Coordinates of C-alpha atoms and ligand atoms in Angstrom, one line a residue:
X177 CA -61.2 47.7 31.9
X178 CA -57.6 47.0 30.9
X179 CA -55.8 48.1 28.5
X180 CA -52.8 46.9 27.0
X181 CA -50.2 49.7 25.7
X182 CA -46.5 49.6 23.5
X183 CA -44.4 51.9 25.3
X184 CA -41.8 53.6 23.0
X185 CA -39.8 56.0 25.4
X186 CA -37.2 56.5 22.6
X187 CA -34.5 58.9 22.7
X188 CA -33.6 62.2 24.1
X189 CA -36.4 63.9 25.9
X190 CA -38.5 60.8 24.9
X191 CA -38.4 58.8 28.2
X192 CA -38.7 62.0 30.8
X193 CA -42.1 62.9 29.0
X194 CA -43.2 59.6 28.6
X195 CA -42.9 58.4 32.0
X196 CA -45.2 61.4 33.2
X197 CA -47.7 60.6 30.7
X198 CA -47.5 57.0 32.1
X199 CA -47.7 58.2 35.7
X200 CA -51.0 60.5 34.6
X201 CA -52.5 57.5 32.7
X202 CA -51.6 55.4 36.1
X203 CA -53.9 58.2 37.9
X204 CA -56.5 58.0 35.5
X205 CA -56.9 54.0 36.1
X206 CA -56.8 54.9 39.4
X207 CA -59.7 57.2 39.7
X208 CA -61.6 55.7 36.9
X209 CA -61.4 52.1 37.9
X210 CA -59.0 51.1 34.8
X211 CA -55.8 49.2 34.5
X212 CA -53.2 50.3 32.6
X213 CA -50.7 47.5 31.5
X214 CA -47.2 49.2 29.8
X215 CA -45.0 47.0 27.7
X216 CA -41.5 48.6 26.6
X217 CA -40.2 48.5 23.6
X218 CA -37.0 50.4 21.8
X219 CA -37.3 51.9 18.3
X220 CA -34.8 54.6 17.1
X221 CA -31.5 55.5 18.5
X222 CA -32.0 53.4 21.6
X223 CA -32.6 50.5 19.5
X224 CA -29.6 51.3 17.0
X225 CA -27.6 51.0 20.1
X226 CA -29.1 48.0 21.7
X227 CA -30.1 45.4 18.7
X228 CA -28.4 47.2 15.8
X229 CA -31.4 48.0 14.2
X230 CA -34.0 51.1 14.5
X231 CA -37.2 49.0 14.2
X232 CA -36.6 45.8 15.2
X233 CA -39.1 43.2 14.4
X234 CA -39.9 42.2 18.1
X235 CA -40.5 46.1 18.6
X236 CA -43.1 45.5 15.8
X237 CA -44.4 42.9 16.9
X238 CA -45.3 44.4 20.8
X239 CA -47.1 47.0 18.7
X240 CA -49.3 44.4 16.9
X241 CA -50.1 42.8 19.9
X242 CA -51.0 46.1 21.8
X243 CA -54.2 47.9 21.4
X244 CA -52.3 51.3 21.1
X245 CA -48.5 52.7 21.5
X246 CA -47.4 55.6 23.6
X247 CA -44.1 57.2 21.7
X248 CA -41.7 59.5 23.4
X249 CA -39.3 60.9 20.6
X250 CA -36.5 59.6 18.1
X251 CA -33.4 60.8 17.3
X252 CA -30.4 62.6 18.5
X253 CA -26.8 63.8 17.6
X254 CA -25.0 60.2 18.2
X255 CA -26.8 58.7 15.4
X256 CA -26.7 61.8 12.7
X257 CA -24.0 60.6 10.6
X258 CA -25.8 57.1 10.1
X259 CA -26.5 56.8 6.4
X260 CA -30.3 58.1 5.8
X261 CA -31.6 54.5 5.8
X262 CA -30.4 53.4 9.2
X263 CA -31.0 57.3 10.8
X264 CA -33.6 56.8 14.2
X265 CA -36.1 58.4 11.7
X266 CA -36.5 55.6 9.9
X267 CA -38.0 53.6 13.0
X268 CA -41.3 56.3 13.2
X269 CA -41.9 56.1 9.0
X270 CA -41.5 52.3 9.3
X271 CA -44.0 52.3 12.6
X272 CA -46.4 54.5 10.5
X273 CA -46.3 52.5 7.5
X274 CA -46.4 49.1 9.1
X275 CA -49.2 49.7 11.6
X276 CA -51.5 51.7 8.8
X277 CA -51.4 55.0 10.5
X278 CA -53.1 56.9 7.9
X279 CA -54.6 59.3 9.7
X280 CA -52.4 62.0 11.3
X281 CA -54.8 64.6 13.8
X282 CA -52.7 67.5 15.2
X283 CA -54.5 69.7 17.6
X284 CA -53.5 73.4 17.9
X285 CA -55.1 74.9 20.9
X286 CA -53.8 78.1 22.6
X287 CA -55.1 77.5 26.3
X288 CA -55.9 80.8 27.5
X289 CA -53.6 80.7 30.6
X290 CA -50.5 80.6 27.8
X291 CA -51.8 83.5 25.3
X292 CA -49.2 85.6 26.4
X293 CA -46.7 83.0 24.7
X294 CA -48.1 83.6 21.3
X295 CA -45.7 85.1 18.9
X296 CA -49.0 86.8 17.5
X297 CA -50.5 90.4 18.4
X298 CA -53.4 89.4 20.7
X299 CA -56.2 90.8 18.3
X300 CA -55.1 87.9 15.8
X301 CA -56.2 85.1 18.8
X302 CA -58.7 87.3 20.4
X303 CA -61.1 84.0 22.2
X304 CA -58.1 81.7 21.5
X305 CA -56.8 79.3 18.8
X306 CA -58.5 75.8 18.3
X307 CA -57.3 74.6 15.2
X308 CA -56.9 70.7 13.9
X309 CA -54.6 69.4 11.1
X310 CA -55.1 66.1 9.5
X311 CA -52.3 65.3 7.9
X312 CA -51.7 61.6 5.2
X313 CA -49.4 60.0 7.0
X314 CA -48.3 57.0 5.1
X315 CA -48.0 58.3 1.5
X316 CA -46.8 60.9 -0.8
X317 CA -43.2 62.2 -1.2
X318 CA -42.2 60.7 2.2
X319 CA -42.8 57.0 0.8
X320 CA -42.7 57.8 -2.5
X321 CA -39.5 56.4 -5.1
X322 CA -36.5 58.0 -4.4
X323 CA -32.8 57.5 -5.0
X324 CA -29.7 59.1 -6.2
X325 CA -27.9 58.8 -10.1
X326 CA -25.1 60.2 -11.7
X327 CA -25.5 62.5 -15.0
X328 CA -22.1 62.4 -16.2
X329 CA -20.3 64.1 -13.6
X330 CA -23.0 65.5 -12.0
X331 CA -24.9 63.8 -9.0
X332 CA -28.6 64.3 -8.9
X333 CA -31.3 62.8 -6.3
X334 CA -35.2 62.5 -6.6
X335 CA -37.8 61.9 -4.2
X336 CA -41.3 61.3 -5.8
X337 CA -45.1 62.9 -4.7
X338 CA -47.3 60.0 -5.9
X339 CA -51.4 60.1 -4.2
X340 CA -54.1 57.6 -4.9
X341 CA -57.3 57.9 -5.2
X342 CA -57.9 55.7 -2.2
X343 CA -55.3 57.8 -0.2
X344 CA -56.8 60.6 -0.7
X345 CA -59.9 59.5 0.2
X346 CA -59.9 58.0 3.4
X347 CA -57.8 60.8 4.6
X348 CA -60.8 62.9 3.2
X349 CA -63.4 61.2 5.1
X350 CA -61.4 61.6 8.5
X351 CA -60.7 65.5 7.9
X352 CA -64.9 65.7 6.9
X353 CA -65.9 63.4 9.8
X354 CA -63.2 65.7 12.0
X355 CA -64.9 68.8 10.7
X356 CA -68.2 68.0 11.3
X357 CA -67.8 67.0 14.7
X358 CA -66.4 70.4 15.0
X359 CA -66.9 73.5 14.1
X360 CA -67.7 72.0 10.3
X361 CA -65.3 74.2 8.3
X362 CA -62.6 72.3 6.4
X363 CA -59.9 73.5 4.4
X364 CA -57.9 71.0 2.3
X365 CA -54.6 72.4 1.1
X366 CA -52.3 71.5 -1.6
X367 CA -50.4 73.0 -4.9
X368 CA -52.7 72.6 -7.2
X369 CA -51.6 75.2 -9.3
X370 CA -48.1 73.3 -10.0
X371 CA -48.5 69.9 -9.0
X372 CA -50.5 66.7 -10.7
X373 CA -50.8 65.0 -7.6
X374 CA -52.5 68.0 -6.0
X375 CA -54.9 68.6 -9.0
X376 CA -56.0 65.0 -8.1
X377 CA -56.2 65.6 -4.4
X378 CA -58.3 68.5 -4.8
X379 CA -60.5 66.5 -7.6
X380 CA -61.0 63.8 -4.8
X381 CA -61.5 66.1 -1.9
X382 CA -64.1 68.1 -3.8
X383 CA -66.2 65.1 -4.6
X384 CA -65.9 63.8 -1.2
X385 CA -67.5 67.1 -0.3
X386 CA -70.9 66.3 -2.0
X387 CA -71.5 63.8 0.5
X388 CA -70.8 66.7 3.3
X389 CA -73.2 69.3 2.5
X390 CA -73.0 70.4 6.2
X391 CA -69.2 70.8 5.8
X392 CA -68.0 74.3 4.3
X393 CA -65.3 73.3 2.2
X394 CA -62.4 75.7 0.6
X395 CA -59.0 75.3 -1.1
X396 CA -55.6 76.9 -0.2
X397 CA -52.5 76.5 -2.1
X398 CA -49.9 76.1 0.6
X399 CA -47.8 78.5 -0.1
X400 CA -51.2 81.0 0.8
X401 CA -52.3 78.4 4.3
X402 CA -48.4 79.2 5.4
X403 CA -49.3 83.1 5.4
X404 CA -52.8 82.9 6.4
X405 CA -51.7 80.8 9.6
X406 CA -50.3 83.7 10.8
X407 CA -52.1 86.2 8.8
X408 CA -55.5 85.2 10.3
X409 CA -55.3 81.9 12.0
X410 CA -58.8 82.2 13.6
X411 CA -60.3 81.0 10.0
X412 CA -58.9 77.7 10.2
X413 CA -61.2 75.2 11.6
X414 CA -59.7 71.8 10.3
X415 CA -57.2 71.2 8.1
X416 CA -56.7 68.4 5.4
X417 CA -53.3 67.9 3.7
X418 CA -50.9 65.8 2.4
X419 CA -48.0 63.8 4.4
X420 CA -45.0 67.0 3.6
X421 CA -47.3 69.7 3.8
X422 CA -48.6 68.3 7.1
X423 CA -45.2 68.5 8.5
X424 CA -44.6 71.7 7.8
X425 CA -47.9 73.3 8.6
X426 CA -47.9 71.6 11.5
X427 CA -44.9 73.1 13.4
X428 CA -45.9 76.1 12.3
X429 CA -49.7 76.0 13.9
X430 CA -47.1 75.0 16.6
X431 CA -45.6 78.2 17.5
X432 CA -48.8 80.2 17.3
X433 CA -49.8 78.3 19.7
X434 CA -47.1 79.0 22.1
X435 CA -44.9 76.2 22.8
X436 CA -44.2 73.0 20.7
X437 CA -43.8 71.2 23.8
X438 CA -47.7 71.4 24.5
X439 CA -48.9 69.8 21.1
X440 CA -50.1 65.6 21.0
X441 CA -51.1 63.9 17.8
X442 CA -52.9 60.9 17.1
X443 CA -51.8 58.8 14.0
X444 CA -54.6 56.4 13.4
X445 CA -55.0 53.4 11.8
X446 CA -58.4 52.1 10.4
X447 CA -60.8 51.2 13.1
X448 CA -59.3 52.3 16.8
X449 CA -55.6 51.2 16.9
X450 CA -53.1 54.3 17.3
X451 CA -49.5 55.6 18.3
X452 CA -49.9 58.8 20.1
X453 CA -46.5 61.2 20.5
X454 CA -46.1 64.4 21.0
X455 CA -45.3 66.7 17.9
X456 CA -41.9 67.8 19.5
X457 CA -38.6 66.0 18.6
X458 CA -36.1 64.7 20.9
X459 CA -34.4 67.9 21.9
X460 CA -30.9 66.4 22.6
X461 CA -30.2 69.9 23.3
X462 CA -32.3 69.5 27.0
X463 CA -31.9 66.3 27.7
X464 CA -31.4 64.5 30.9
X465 CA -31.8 67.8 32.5
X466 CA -35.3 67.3 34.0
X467 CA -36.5 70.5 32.2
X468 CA -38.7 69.3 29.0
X469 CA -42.3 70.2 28.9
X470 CA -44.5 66.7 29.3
X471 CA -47.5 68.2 28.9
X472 CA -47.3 67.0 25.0
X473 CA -47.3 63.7 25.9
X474 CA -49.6 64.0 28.3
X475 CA -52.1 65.1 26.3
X476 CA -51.3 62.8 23.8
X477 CA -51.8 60.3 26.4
X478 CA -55.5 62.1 26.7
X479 CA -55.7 61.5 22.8
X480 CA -55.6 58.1 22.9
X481 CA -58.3 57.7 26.3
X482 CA -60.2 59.7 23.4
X483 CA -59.6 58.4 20.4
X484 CA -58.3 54.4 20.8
X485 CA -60.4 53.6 24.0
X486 CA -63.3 55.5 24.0
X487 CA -63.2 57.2 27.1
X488 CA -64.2 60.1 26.9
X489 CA -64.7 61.4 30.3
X490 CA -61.1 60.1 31.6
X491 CA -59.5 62.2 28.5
X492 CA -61.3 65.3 29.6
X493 CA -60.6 64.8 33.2
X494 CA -56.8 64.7 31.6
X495 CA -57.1 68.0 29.7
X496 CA -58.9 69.8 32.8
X497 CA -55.9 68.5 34.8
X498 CA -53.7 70.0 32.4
X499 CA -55.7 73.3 32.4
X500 CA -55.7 73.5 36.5
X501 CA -52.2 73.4 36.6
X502 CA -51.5 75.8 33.9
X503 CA -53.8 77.9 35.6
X504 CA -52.4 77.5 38.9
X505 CA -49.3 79.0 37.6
X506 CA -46.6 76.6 36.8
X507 CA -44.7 76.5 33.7
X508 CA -41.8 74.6 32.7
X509 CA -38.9 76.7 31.2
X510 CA -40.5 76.6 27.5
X511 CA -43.2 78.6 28.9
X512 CA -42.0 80.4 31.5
X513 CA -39.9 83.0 29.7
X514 CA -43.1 84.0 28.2
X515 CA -45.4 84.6 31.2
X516 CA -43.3 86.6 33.1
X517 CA -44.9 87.6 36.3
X518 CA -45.2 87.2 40.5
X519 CA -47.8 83.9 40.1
X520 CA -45.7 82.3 38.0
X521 CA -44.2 78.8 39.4
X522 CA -41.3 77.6 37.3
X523 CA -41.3 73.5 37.4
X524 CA -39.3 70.5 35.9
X525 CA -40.9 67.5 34.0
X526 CA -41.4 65.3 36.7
X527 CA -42.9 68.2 39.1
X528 CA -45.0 69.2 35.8
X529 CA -46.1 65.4 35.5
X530 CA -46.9 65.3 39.4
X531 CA -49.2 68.0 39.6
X532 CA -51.1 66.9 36.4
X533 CA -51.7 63.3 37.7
X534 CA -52.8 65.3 41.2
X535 CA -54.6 67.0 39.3
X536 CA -56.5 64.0 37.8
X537 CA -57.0 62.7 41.5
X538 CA -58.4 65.4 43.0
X539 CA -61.1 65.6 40.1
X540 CA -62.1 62.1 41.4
X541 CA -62.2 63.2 45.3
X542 CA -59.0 61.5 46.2
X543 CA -56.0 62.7 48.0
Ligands
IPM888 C1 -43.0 64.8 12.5 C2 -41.5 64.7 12.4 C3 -41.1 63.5 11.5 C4 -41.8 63.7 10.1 C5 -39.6 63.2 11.3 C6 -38.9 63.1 12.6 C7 -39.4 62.0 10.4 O1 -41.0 65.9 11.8 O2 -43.6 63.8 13.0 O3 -43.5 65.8 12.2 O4 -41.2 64.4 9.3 O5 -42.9 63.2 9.9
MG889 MG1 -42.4 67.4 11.7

């Protein structure tokens, strides 16, 4: 089959780890008998530079007529003193809203070749971590009203947390349709202690939980999910929480899981369309330097064999490559400091990237 992907290398570290994921999904056709067909176009910084905008229409329009978009990373130094509505940022919220991407799915797996990079004493992840966040993606404070006023002399600024019922609900079904796939525990997190919009969240959630009776379903406030992430991260199955909660949850299941360079997401649209990035930023700070970590996009490159085409096979063969070459002992410099040790290979991106789609081959028999 062919497929026809939007390819958003972006900015900073962006374009090193998306061409690997490119060259692994080029070794997937390749083994699998599929064609991969890769149409650039800029959104963030890049774009700011080249058309004076950071999502141009046409970059919008390569998306629609896609049936999924590979993004590398947004953002950088150059473009920080833009005013906030012209910042590279802007390009990703505008890509979320535009395309519908409701549906934000973070993975947190600690592979057992990288436990020694977890931050956490190893009786906390004894058996590994394998946790999932789904977090709203297109709502709440992020695209709520906001704007600046003066009070007599003083300045003041507001950014509003507004839910639907609707929001909350088809984010709801994906976490309980997640969960049950899984290991059907789900644990929807919000304020409701302080905040309306979470007292409605948690009224939705909860009656979305009737028609899950297979699904255990508990509460956290967030301010409680922050400690119990590291407290006890083992009870976490999936996670369901709003778009700024999501965010910040979500870098922190990061770190326990070793490096934020190894963490894809998915953020799905109804039916199969998706953009699949890594969680990491840009990292201006490593740039250009052939040392980033590209197993993030790879295996958000995996995500979207899983999730947008439905090959599920070819996105396992992806995360087994992955696995090999961890296992085999190389490590980019994220990693490496933490796995100290005689078997340990230290690689660059492109070397990383190499191996994986080797990797992929030699799954399928070929040289
Ligand atoms: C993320 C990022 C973005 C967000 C930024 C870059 C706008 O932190 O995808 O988690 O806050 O959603
Ligand atoms: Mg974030």
């Amino acid at each position: 089959m062919n497929f026809n992907i939007a390819l958003i290398r972006g900015d900073g570290i962006g374009p090193e780890v998306t061409d690997e994921a490119v060259n692994v999904l080029n070794a997937v056709g390749k083994a699998f008998g599929h064609s991969f067909t890769f149409r650039q176009a800029l959104a963030g910084g890049a774009a700011i530079d080249a058309l004076g905008a950071a999502l141009p229409p046409e970059t919008l329009a390569a998306c629609r007529a896609s049936d999924s978009v590979l993004l590398g990373a947004v953002g950088g130094w150059k473009w920080d003193v833009l005013p906030g509505d012209q910042r590279p940022e802007t390009a990703l919220l505008g890509l979320r809203k535009e395309l519908g991407l409701y549906a934000n799915i973070r993975p947190a797996i600690l592979f057992s070749e990288l436990a020694g990079a977890c931050p956490l004493r190893p009786e906390l992840i004894g058996g590994g971590l394998d946790i999932v966040i789904v977090r709203e993606l297109t709502g709440g404070i992020y695209f709520g009203d906001k704007g600046t006023g003066q009070d007599g002399a003083e300045t003041y600024a507001y950014d509003v947390e507004r839910y639907s019922e609707s929001e909350v609900r088809r984010i709801g079904i994906s976490a309980f349709e997640m969960a049950r796939k899984r290991g059907k525990r789900l644990t929807s997190v919000d304020k409701a202690n302080v905040l309306e919009s979470s007292r409605l969240w948690r009224r939705v959630i909860t009656d979305l939980g009737e028609g899950y009776p297979d699904v255990e379903l508990s509460h956290m406030y967030v301010d409680n999910a922050a400690m119990q992430l590291v407290r006890c991260p083992k009870q976490f199955d999936v996670i369901v929480t709003s778009n700024m909660f999501g965010d910040i949850l979500s870098d922190e299941a990061s770190m326990i899981t070793g490096s934020i360079g190894m963490l894809p997401s998915a953020s799905l649209a109804a039916g199969n369309f998706g953009m699949y990035e890594p969680i990491h930023g840009s990292a201006p700070d490593i740039a250009g330097q052939g040392k980033a970590n590209p197993i993030a996009s790879i295996l958000s490159a995996g995500m979207m064999l899983r999730y947008t085409f439905g090959l599920l096979d070819e996105a396992a063969a992806v995360e087994r490559a992955v696995k090999a070459v961890l296992a085999q002992g190389y490590r980019t410099p994220d990693m490496a400091g933490a796995t100290p040790g005689g078997d340990i290979t230290a690689v660059g991106t492109a070397e990383a990237g190499r191996l994986i789609a080797a990797a992929v081959a030699a799954q399928a028999g070929q040289p």
